Amino acid sequence: MAKKPGSWPLPIWDRLRERAALPPERPRAVLTLGPAHMAIGSIETELALRLVQAGLPLRRAGATWQLHGPANESLAAIAEWLDQQGLGGRWRGELLDVTDANRRPVASIERAAVRPLGIATCAVHLVCARADGSVWVQQRALDKATDPGQWDTTMGGQVGAGETSADTLERETWEEAGLHLTQLQEMRYVEEIALRRPVREGYLVERIDVYEAVIDDAVQPENQDGEVQCFECLSPAEVAERLSAEAFTLEAALILCAWLERRPTRVR
């Protein structure tokens, strides 16, 4: 039974932080790219051996596994094989950047293949509040590839290949919530949160840029791309209650816990 929200902080706050920083369930070796052995991700030995046996452009290099050949072609071939074997996520037809240790793009890969290869991704989330302190949240569509039907922030989306966080913020705010940034007030970048945890397809490594804004009471979000089931406007107490009931995705829960903590008047 879900606990009623009491005085802040919620009892789940520490547990959420723990869930966002978990080691792999099975050992993984560093995945590198090219003759410079640039680290771009990680891979389980069993999967690496299967890729080699399938004739894909991967070879052992000491304690690491090295991709060879043209980067984009090699990654595309591996992504296609993972999809054929049912080892990746749902195929999206979306490319994400593959970055080096300094977050500089060095290649791109189909979104469905990033988790098996432990490739770091970037996402953007937006929290839109009204003047009365209530906040808009969305329920993810029931046919979403990940976390279907769970509750989320006002908007959340992956940064695509060649995009900046600002590009994604503008694109996804329209696609998911039907809002132009010009309709939002007091827009500001708040923080970066990081997640590292095992998932069904492999290992998730993600950086999330979090933004906040104020929205006029007369403006309501309206989904444009079919990826949102519905929107609701919740008071801080209602947000806390749903957090206690674990109704939000892990990412949204972390973001909304921090949002509640930043409020001048804490939840009572």
Coordinates of N, CA, C and O in Angstrom, one line a residue, residues 90-256:
R90 N 13.1 -1.6 -29.2 CA 12.3 -1.5 -30.4 C 13.0 -0.6 -31.4 O 13.4 0.5 -31.1
W91 N 13.0 -1.0 -32.7 CA 13.7 -0.2 -33.8 C 12.9 1.1 -33.9 O 11.7 1.1 -34.1
R92 N 13.7 2.2 -33.9 CA 13.0 3.5 -34.0 C 13.3 4.2 -35.3 O 12.5 5.2 -35.6
G93 N 14.3 3.8 -36.0 CA 14.7 4.6 -37.2 C 15.2 6.0 -36.8 O 15.1 7.0 -37.5
E94 N 15.8 6.1 -35.6 CA 16.3 7.3 -35.0 C 17.8 7.2 -34.7 O 18.1 6.2 -34.1
L95 N 18.6 8.1 -35.2 CA 20.0 8.0 -34.9 C 20.3 8.9 -33.7 O 19.8 10.0 -33.6
L96 N 21.2 8.4 -32.8 CA 21.7 9.1 -31.7 C 23.2 9.3 -31.9 O 23.9 8.4 -32.5
D97 N 23.8 10.3 -31.3 CA 25.2 10.5 -31.3 C 25.9 9.5 -30.5 O 25.5 9.1 -29.4
V98 N 27.1 9.0 -30.9 CA 28.1 8.3 -30.1 C 29.2 9.3 -29.8 O 29.7 9.9 -30.7
T99 N 29.5 9.4 -28.5 CA 30.4 10.5 -28.1 C 31.7 9.9 -27.5 O 31.7 8.8 -27.0
D100 N 32.7 10.7 -27.4 CA 33.9 10.3 -26.7 C 33.8 10.8 -25.3 O 32.8 11.2 -24.8
A101 N 34.9 10.6 -24.5 CA 34.9 11.0 -23.1 C 34.7 12.4 -22.8 O 34.2 12.8 -21.7
N102 N 34.9 13.3 -23.9 CA 34.6 14.7 -23.7 C 33.3 15.1 -24.3 O 33.0 16.3 -24.5
R103 N 32.4 14.1 -24.6 CA 31.1 14.3 -25.1 C 31.1 14.9 -26.5 O 30.1 15.5 -26.9
R104 N 32.2 14.7 -27.2 CA 32.2 15.1 -28.6 C 31.7 14.0 -29.5 O 32.1 12.9 -29.4
P105 N 30.8 14.3 -30.4 CA 30.2 13.2 -31.3 C 31.3 12.7 -32.2 O 32.1 13.4 -32.8
V106 N 31.4 11.3 -32.3 CA 32.4 10.7 -33.2 C 31.7 9.8 -34.2 O 32.4 9.3 -35.1
A107 N 30.5 9.5 -34.0 CA 29.7 8.6 -34.9 C 28.2 8.7 -34.5 O 27.9 9.5 -33.6
S108 N 27.4 7.9 -35.2 CA 26.0 7.8 -34.8 C 25.5 6.4 -34.9 O 26.1 5.6 -35.6
I109 N 24.4 6.1 -34.2 CA 23.9 4.7 -34.1 C 22.4 4.7 -33.9 O 21.8 5.7 -33.3
E110 N 21.7 3.7 -34.5 CA 20.3 3.5 -34.3 C 20.0 3.5 -32.8 O 20.7 2.8 -32.0
R111 N 19.0 4.2 -32.4 CA 18.6 4.3 -30.9 C 18.4 2.9 -30.3 O 18.7 2.7 -29.1
A112 N 17.8 2.0 -31.0 CA 17.5 0.7 -30.4 C 18.7 -0.1 -30.0 O 18.6 -1.1 -29.2
A113 N 19.9 0.3 -30.5 CA 21.1 -0.5 -30.2 C 22.0 0.1 -29.1 O 23.0 -0.5 -28.7
V114 N 21.7 1.2 -28.5 CA 22.6 1.8 -27.5 C 22.7 1.0 -26.2 O 23.8 1.0 -25.7
R115 N 21.7 0.4 -25.7 CA 21.7 -0.3 -24.4 C 22.6 -1.5 -24.5 O 23.4 -1.7 -23.6
P116 N 22.5 -2.4 -25.5 CA 23.3 -3.6 -25.5 C 24.8 -3.2 -25.6 O 25.7 -3.9 -25.1
L117 N 25.1 -2.0 -26.2 CA 26.5 -1.6 -26.3 C 26.9 -0.6 -25.2 O 28.0 0.0 -25.3
G118 N 26.1 -0.3 -24.3 CA 26.4 0.6 -23.2 C 26.8 2.0 -23.6 O 27.6 2.6 -22.9
I119 N 26.2 2.4 -24.7 CA 26.6 3.7 -25.3 C 25.8 4.8 -24.5 O 24.6 4.7 -24.4
A120 N 26.5 5.9 -24.1 CA 25.9 7.0 -23.4 C 25.0 7.8 -24.3 O 25.3 8.1 -25.4
T121 N 23.8 8.1 -23.7 CA 22.9 9.0 -24.4 C 22.6 10.2 -23.6 O 22.9 10.4 -22.5
C122 N 21.9 11.2 -24.3 CA 21.5 12.4 -23.7 C 20.0 12.6 -23.9 O 19.5 12.4 -25.0
A123 N 19.4 13.1 -22.9 CA 17.9 13.4 -22.9 C 17.7 14.8 -22.4 O 18.5 15.4 -21.7
V124 N 16.5 15.3 -22.6 CA 16.0 16.6 -22.1 C 14.7 16.4 -21.5 O 13.8 15.7 -22.0
H125 N 14.5 17.0 -20.3 CA 13.2 17.0 -19.6 C 12.8 18.4 -19.3 O 13.6 19.2 -19.0
L126 N 11.4 18.6 -19.4 CA 10.9 19.9 -19.0 C 9.8 19.8 -18.0 O 8.9 18.9 -18.1
V127 N 9.8 20.6 -17.0 CA 8.8 20.7 -15.9 C 8.1 22.0 -16.1 O 8.7 23.1 -15.9
C128 N 6.8 22.0 -16.4 CA 6.0 23.2 -16.6 C 5.1 23.3 -15.4 O 4.2 22.5 -15.2
A129 N 5.2 24.4 -14.7 CA 4.4 24.7 -13.5 C 3.5 25.9 -13.8 O 3.8 26.7 -14.7
R130 N 2.4 25.9 -13.1 CA 1.5 27.1 -13.2 C 1.8 28.0 -12.1 O 2.5 27.7 -11.1
A131 N 1.2 29.2 -12.1 CA 1.5 30.3 -11.1 C 1.1 29.8 -9.7 O 1.6 30.2 -8.7
D132 N 0.1 28.9 -9.6 CA -0.4 28.5 -8.3 C 0.4 27.4 -7.7 O 0.1 26.8 -6.7
G133 N 1.5 27.0 -8.4 CA 2.4 25.9 -7.9 C 2.1 24.5 -8.4 O 2.9 23.6 -8.1
S134 N 1.0 24.3 -9.1 CA 0.7 23.0 -9.7 C 1.6 22.8 -10.9 O 2.1 23.7 -11.5
V135 N 1.7 21.5 -11.3 CA 2.6 21.2 -12.4 C 1.9 20.2 -13.4 O 1.1 19.4 -13.0
W136 N 2.2 20.4 -14.6 CA 1.7 19.5 -15.7 C 2.6 18.2 -15.8 O 3.8 18.3 -15.9
V137 N 1.9 17.1 -15.7 CA 2.6 15.8 -15.9 C 1.9 15.0 -17.0 O 0.7 15.3 -17.3
Q138 N 2.6 14.1 -17.7 CA 2.0 13.3 -18.7 C 2.0 11.9 -18.4 O 2.9 11.4 -17.7
Q139 N 1.0 11.1 -18.9 CA 1.0 9.7 -18.8 C 1.5 9.2 -20.2 O 1.0 9.5 -21.2
R140 N 2.5 8.4 -20.1 CA 3.1 7.8 -21.4 C 2.1 6.9 -22.1 O 1.3 6.2 -21.4
A141 N 2.1 7.0 -23.4 CA 1.2 6.1 -24.2 C 1.3 4.6 -23.8 O 2.4 4.2 -23.4
L142 N 0.3 3.9 -23.9 CA 0.2 2.5 -23.5 C 1.0 1.6 -24.4 O 1.3 0.5 -24.0
D143 N 1.4 2.1 -25.6 CA 2.2 1.3 -26.5 C 3.6 1.8 -26.6 O 4.4 1.4 -27.5
K144 N 4.1 2.6 -25.7 CA 5.5 3.1 -25.7 C 6.4 1.9 -25.5 O 6.1 0.9 -24.8
A145 N 7.6 2.0 -26.1 CA 8.6 0.9 -26.0 C 9.1 0.8 -24.6 O 9.4 -0.3 -24.2
T146 N 9.2 1.9 -23.9 CA 9.7 1.8 -22.5 C 8.7 2.5 -21.6 O 8.1 3.5 -21.9
D147 N 8.5 1.9 -20.4 CA 7.7 2.5 -19.4 C 6.3 2.9 -19.9 O 5.8 4.0 -19.6
P148 N 5.6 2.0 -20.6 CA 4.3 2.4 -21.1 C 3.3 2.6 -19.9 O 3.3 1.9 -18.9
G149 N 2.5 3.6 -20.1 CA 1.5 3.9 -19.1 C 1.9 4.6 -17.8 O 1.1 5.0 -17.0
Q150 N 3.2 4.7 -17.6 CA 3.7 5.4 -16.4 C 3.7 6.9 -16.6 O 3.6 7.4 -17.7
W151 N 3.7 7.6 -15.4 CA 3.7 9.0 -15.5 C 5.1 9.6 -15.6 O 6.1 9.0 -15.2
D152 N 5.1 10.8 -16.3 CA 6.4 11.4 -16.6 C 6.3 12.9 -16.4 O 5.2 13.4 -16.1
T153 N 7.4 13.6 -16.6 CA 7.4 15.1 -16.6 C 6.5 15.6 -17.7 O 6.0 14.9 -18.5
T154 N 6.4 17.0 -17.8 CA 5.6 17.6 -18.8 C 6.1 17.1 -20.2 O 5.3 16.8 -21.1
M155 N 7.4 17.0 -20.4 CA 8.0 16.6 -21.6 C 9.4 15.9 -21.3 O 10.1 16.4 -20.5
G156 N 9.7 14.8 -22.1 CA 11.0 14.2 -22.0 C 11.3 13.6 -23.3 O 10.5 12.9 -23.9
G157 N 12.5 13.8 -23.8 CA 12.9 13.2 -25.1 C 14.4 13.1 -25.3 O 15.2 13.7 -24.6
Q158 N 14.7 12.2 -26.2 CA 16.2 11.9 -26.5 C 16.7 13.0 -27.4 O 16.1 13.4 -28.3
V159 N 18.0 13.4 -27.1 CA 18.7 14.3 -28.0 C 19.1 13.5 -29.2 O 19.9 12.5 -29.1
G160 N 18.7 13.8 -30.4 CA 19.0 13.1 -31.6 C 20.4 13.4 -32.2 O 21.0 14.4 -31.7
A161 N 20.9 12.6 -33.1 CA 22.2 12.9 -33.7 C 22.2 14.2 -34.3 O 21.3 14.7 -35.0
G162 N 23.3 15.0 -34.0 CA 23.4 16.3 -34.6 C 22.7 17.4 -33.9 O 22.8 18.6 -34.3
E163 N 21.9 17.0 -32.9 CA 21.1 18.0 -32.1 C 21.8 18.5 -30.9 O 22.6 17.8 -30.3
T164 N 21.4 19.7 -30.4 CA 21.8 20.2 -29.1 C 20.6 20.0 -28.2 O 19.5 19.7 -28.6
S165 N 20.9 20.1 -26.9 CA 19.8 20.0 -25.9 C 18.7 21.1 -26.2 O 17.5 20.8 -26.1
A166 N 19.1 22.3 -26.6 CA 18.2 23.3 -27.0 C 17.3 22.9 -28.2 O 16.1 23.2 -28.2
D167 N 17.9 22.3 -29.2 CA 17.2 21.8 -30.3 C 16.1 20.8 -29.9 O 14.9 20.9 -30.3
T168 N 16.5 19.9 -29.0 CA 15.6 18.8 -28.6 C 14.5 19.4 -27.7 O 13.3 19.0 -27.8
L169 N 14.8 20.4 -26.9 CA 13.8 21.0 -26.0 C 12.7 21.6 -26.9 O 11.5 21.4 -26.6
E170 N 13.1 22.3 -27.9 CA 12.1 23.0 -28.8 C 11.3 22.0 -29.5 O 10.1 22.0 -29.6
R171 N 12.0 20.9 -30.1 CA 11.3 19.9 -30.9 C 10.3 19.1 -30.1 O 9.1 18.9 -30.5
E172 N 10.8 18.6 -29.0 CA 10.0 17.7 -28.2 C 8.9 18.4 -27.4 O 7.8 17.8 -27.2
T173 N 9.1 19.6 -27.1 CA 8.0 20.4 -26.4 C 6.8 20.5 -27.3 O 5.7 20.4 -26.9
W174 N 7.1 20.7 -28.6 CA 6.0 20.8 -29.5 C 5.4 19.4 -29.8 O 4.2 19.2 -29.7
E175 N 6.3 18.4 -30.1 CA 5.7 17.1 -30.4 C 5.0 16.4 -29.3 O 3.9 15.8 -29.5
E176 N 5.5 16.5 -28.1 CA 4.8 15.8 -27.0 C 3.7 16.7 -26.3 O 2.7 16.1 -25.9
A177 N 3.9 18.0 -26.3 CA 3.0 18.8 -25.5 C 2.2 19.9 -26.3 O 1.4 20.6 -25.8
G178 N 2.6 20.0 -27.6 CA 1.9 21.0 -28.5 C 2.2 22.4 -28.1 O 1.4 23.3 -28.3
L179 N 3.3 22.6 -27.4 CA 3.7 24.0 -26.9 C 4.9 24.5 -27.6 O 5.9 23.8 -27.9
H180 N 4.8 25.8 -28.0 CA 6.0 26.5 -28.5 C 6.7 27.1 -27.3 O 6.0 27.6 -26.3
L181 N 8.0 27.2 -27.4 CA 8.8 27.8 -26.2 C 8.4 29.2 -26.0 O 8.5 29.7 -24.8
T182 N 7.9 29.9 -27.0 CA 7.4 31.3 -26.8 C 6.2 31.4 -25.9 O 5.9 32.5 -25.4
Q183 N 5.5 30.3 -25.7 CA 4.3 30.3 -24.8 C 4.7 30.1 -23.4 O 3.8 30.2 -22.5
L184 N 6.0 29.8 -23.1 CA 6.4 29.5 -21.8 C 7.2 30.7 -21.2 O 7.8 31.4 -21.9
Q185 N 7.0 30.9 -19.9 CA 7.6 32.0 -19.2 C 8.7 31.5 -18.2 O 8.6 30.3 -17.8
E186 N 9.7 32.3 -17.9 CA 10.7 32.0 -16.9 C 11.4 30.7 -17.2 O 11.8 30.0 -16.3
M187 N 11.6 30.4 -18.5 CA 12.3 29.2 -18.9 C 13.8 29.3 -18.4 O 14.5 30.3 -18.5
R188 N 14.2 28.2 -17.7 CA 15.6 28.2 -17.2 C 16.1 26.7 -17.2 O 15.3 25.8 -17.0
Y189 N 17.4 26.6 -17.4 CA 18.1 25.3 -17.2 C 18.3 25.2 -15.7 O 18.8 26.1 -15.0
V190 N 18.0 24.0 -15.2 CA 18.1 23.7 -13.8 C 19.3 22.9 -13.4 O 20.1 23.3 -12.5
E191 N 19.5 21.7 -14.0 CA 20.5 20.9 -13.5 C 20.7 19.7 -14.5 O 19.9 19.5 -15.5
E192 N 21.8 19.0 -14.3 CA 22.0 17.7 -15.1 C 21.9 16.6 -14.1 O 22.5 16.7 -13.0
I193 N 21.2 15.6 -14.5 CA 21.2 14.4 -13.7 C 21.8 13.2 -14.5 O 21.6 13.2 -15.7
A194 N 22.4 12.2 -13.8 CA 23.0 11.1 -14.5 C 22.4 9.8 -14.0 O 22.1 9.7 -12.9
L195 N 22.2 8.9 -15.0 CA 21.7 7.6 -14.6 C 22.7 6.5 -15.2 O 23.2 6.6 -16.3
R196 N 22.9 5.5 -14.4 CA 23.7 4.3 -14.8 C 23.0 3.1 -14.2 O 23.1 3.0 -13.0
R197 N 22.4 2.2 -15.0 CA 21.7 1.1 -14.4 C 21.4 0.0 -15.4 O 21.3 0.3 -16.6
P198 N 21.3 -1.2 -15.0 CA 21.0 -2.3 -15.9 C 19.5 -2.1 -16.4 O 18.6 -1.7 -15.6
V199 N 19.3 -2.5 -17.6 CA 18.0 -2.5 -18.2 C 17.8 -3.8 -19.0 O 18.8 -4.5 -19.2
R200 N 16.6 -4.1 -19.5 CA 16.4 -5.4 -20.2 C 17.4 -5.6 -21.3 O 17.9 -6.7 -21.6
E201 N 17.6 -4.5 -22.1 CA 18.4 -4.7 -23.3 C 20.0 -4.6 -23.0 O 20.7 -4.9 -23.9
G202 N 20.4 -4.2 -21.8 CA 21.8 -4.1 -21.5 C 22.1 -3.2 -20.4 O 21.7 -3.5 -19.2
Y203 N 22.7 -2.1 -20.7 CA 23.1 -1.1 -19.6 C 22.8 0.3 -20.1 O 23.3 0.7 -21.2
L204 N 22.1 1.0 -19.3 CA 21.7 2.4 -19.6 C 22.7 3.3 -19.0 O 23.0 3.3 -17.8
V205 N 23.2 4.2 -19.8 CA 24.1 5.3 -19.3 C 23.5 6.6 -20.0 O 23.5 6.7 -21.2
E206 N 23.0 7.5 -19.1 CA 22.3 8.6 -19.7 C 22.5 9.9 -18.9 O 22.6 9.8 -17.6
R207 N 22.6 11.0 -19.6 CA 22.7 12.3 -19.0 C 21.4 13.1 -19.4 O 21.0 13.1 -20.5
I208 N 20.8 13.7 -18.4 CA 19.5 14.4 -18.6 C 19.7 15.8 -18.3 O 20.1 16.2 -17.1
D209 N 19.4 16.7 -19.2 CA 19.4 18.2 -19.0 C 17.9 18.5 -18.6 O 17.0 18.3 -19.3
V210 N 17.8 19.1 -17.4 CA 16.5 19.4 -16.9 C 16.2 20.9 -17.0 O 17.0 21.8 -16.6
Y211 N 15.0 21.2 -17.5 CA 14.6 22.6 -17.7 C 13.3 22.8 -16.9 O 12.5 21.9 -16.7
E212 N 13.0 24.0 -16.5 CA 11.8 24.4 -15.8 C 11.2 25.6 -16.5 O 12.0 26.5 -17.0
A213 N 9.9 25.8 -16.5 CA 9.2 26.9 -17.0 C 7.9 27.1 -16.3 O 7.4 26.2 -15.6
V214 N 7.3 28.3 -16.5 CA 6.0 28.6 -16.0 C 5.1 28.7 -17.2 O 5.4 29.3 -18.2
I215 N 3.9 28.2 -17.0 CA 2.9 28.2 -18.1 C 1.6 28.9 -17.7 O 1.2 28.7 -16.5
D216 N 1.0 29.7 -18.5 CA -0.2 30.4 -18.2 C -1.3 29.4 -17.9 O -1.4 28.4 -18.5
D217 N -2.2 29.8 -17.0 CA -3.3 28.9 -16.6 C -4.2 28.6 -17.8 O -4.8 27.5 -17.8
A218 N -4.3 29.5 -18.7 CA -5.2 29.2 -19.9 C -4.6 28.3 -20.9 O -5.3 27.9 -21.8
V219 N -3.3 28.0 -20.8 CA -2.7 27.2 -21.8 C -2.6 25.7 -21.3 O -2.2 25.5 -20.2
Q220 N -3.0 24.8 -22.1 CA -3.0 23.4 -21.8 C -2.1 22.6 -22.8 O -2.3 22.8 -24.0
P221 N -1.3 21.7 -22.3 CA -0.5 20.8 -23.2 C -1.5 19.9 -24.0 O -2.5 19.5 -23.5
E222 N -1.1 19.6 -25.2 CA -1.9 18.8 -26.1 C -0.9 18.0 -27.0 O -0.2 18.6 -27.8
N223 N -0.9 16.7 -26.8 CA 0.1 15.8 -27.6 C -0.2 15.9 -29.1 O -1.3 15.9 -29.5
Q224 N 1.0 15.8 -29.8 CA 0.9 15.9 -31.3 C 1.4 14.6 -31.9 O 1.1 14.4 -33.1
D225 N 2.2 13.8 -31.2 CA 2.8 12.6 -31.9 C 2.3 11.3 -31.5 O 2.9 10.2 -31.9
G226 N 1.3 11.2 -30.7 CA 0.7 9.9 -30.3 C 1.4 9.2 -29.2 O 1.1 8.1 -28.9
E227 N 2.4 9.9 -28.6 CA 3.2 9.2 -27.6 C 2.8 9.5 -26.1 O 3.5 9.0 -25.2
V228 N 1.7 10.3 -26.0 CA 1.2 10.6 -24.7 C -0.2 10.2 -24.6 O -1.0 10.5 -25.4
Q229 N -0.5 9.5 -23.5 CA -1.9 9.1 -23.2 C -2.8 10.2 -22.8 O -3.9 10.4 -23.3
C230 N -2.3 11.0 -21.9 CA -3.0 12.2 -21.4 C -2.1 13.1 -20.6 O -1.0 12.7 -20.2
F231 N -2.6 14.3 -20.3 CA -1.9 15.2 -19.4 C -2.8 15.4 -18.1 O -4.0 15.4 -18.3
E232 N -2.2 15.7 -17.0 CA -2.9 16.1 -15.8 C -2.1 17.2 -15.1 O -0.9 17.2 -15.2
C233 N -2.8 18.1 -14.5 CA -2.2 19.1 -13.7 C -2.3 18.8 -12.2 O -3.5 18.6 -11.7
L234 N -1.2 18.6 -11.5 CA -1.2 18.1 -10.1 C -0.7 19.2 -9.2 O 0.3 19.9 -9.5
S235 N -1.2 19.2 -8.0 CA -0.7 20.0 -6.9 C 0.6 19.3 -6.4 O 0.8 18.1 -6.6
P236 N 1.5 20.1 -5.7 CA 2.7 19.4 -5.1 C 2.3 18.2 -4.2 O 3.0 17.2 -4.3
A237 N 1.3 18.3 -3.5 CA 0.9 17.2 -2.6 C 0.5 16.0 -3.5 O 0.8 14.8 -3.1
E238 N -0.2 16.2 -4.6 CA -0.6 15.1 -5.5 C 0.6 14.5 -6.1 O 0.7 13.3 -6.3
V239 N 1.6 15.3 -6.5 CA 2.9 14.8 -7.1 C 3.5 13.9 -6.0 O 4.0 12.8 -6.3
A240 N 3.6 14.4 -4.8 CA 4.3 13.6 -3.7 C 3.5 12.3 -3.5 O 4.2 11.2 -3.3
E241 N 2.2 12.3 -3.6 CA 1.5 11.1 -3.4 C 1.8 10.1 -4.5 O 1.9 8.9 -4.3
R242 N 1.8 10.5 -5.8 CA 2.1 9.6 -6.9 C 3.6 9.2 -6.8 O 3.9 8.0 -7.2
L243 N 4.5 10.0 -6.3 CA 5.9 9.6 -6.2 C 5.9 8.4 -5.1 O 6.6 7.4 -5.3
S244 N 5.2 8.6 -4.1 CA 5.2 7.5 -3.0 C 4.6 6.2 -3.6 O 5.0 5.1 -3.2
A245 N 3.6 6.3 -4.5 CA 3.0 5.2 -5.1 C 3.8 4.6 -6.3 O 3.4 3.6 -6.9
E246 N 5.0 5.2 -6.5 CA 5.9 4.8 -7.6 C 5.2 4.8 -9.0 O 5.4 3.8 -9.8
A247 N 4.4 5.8 -9.2 CA 3.7 5.9 -10.5 C 4.5 6.5 -11.6 O 4.1 6.4 -12.8
F248 N 5.6 7.2 -11.2 CA 6.4 7.9 -12.2 C 7.6 7.0 -12.7 O 8.0 6.1 -12.0
T249 N 8.1 7.3 -13.9 CA 9.3 6.6 -14.4 C 10.4 7.0 -13.4 O 10.3 8.1 -12.7
L250 N 11.5 6.3 -13.4 CA 12.6 6.6 -12.5 C 13.1 8.0 -12.8 O 13.4 8.8 -11.9
E251 N 13.3 8.3 -14.1 CA 13.8 9.6 -14.5 C 12.9 10.8 -14.0 O 13.4 11.8 -13.4
A252 N 11.6 10.6 -14.2 CA 10.7 11.7 -13.8 C 10.6 11.8 -12.3 O 10.5 12.9 -11.8
A253 N 10.7 10.6 -11.6 CA 10.6 10.7 -10.2 C 11.8 11.4 -9.6 O 11.7 12.3 -8.7
L254 N 13.0 11.2 -10.1 CA 14.2 12.0 -9.7 C 14.0 13.5 -9.9 O 14.3 14.3 -9.0
I255 N 13.5 13.8 -11.1 CA 13.4 15.2 -11.5 C 12.3 15.9 -10.6 O 12.5 17.0 -10.1
L256 N 11.2 15.2 -10.4 CA 10.1 15.8 -9.6 C 10.4 15.8 -8.1 O 9.9 16.8 -7.4

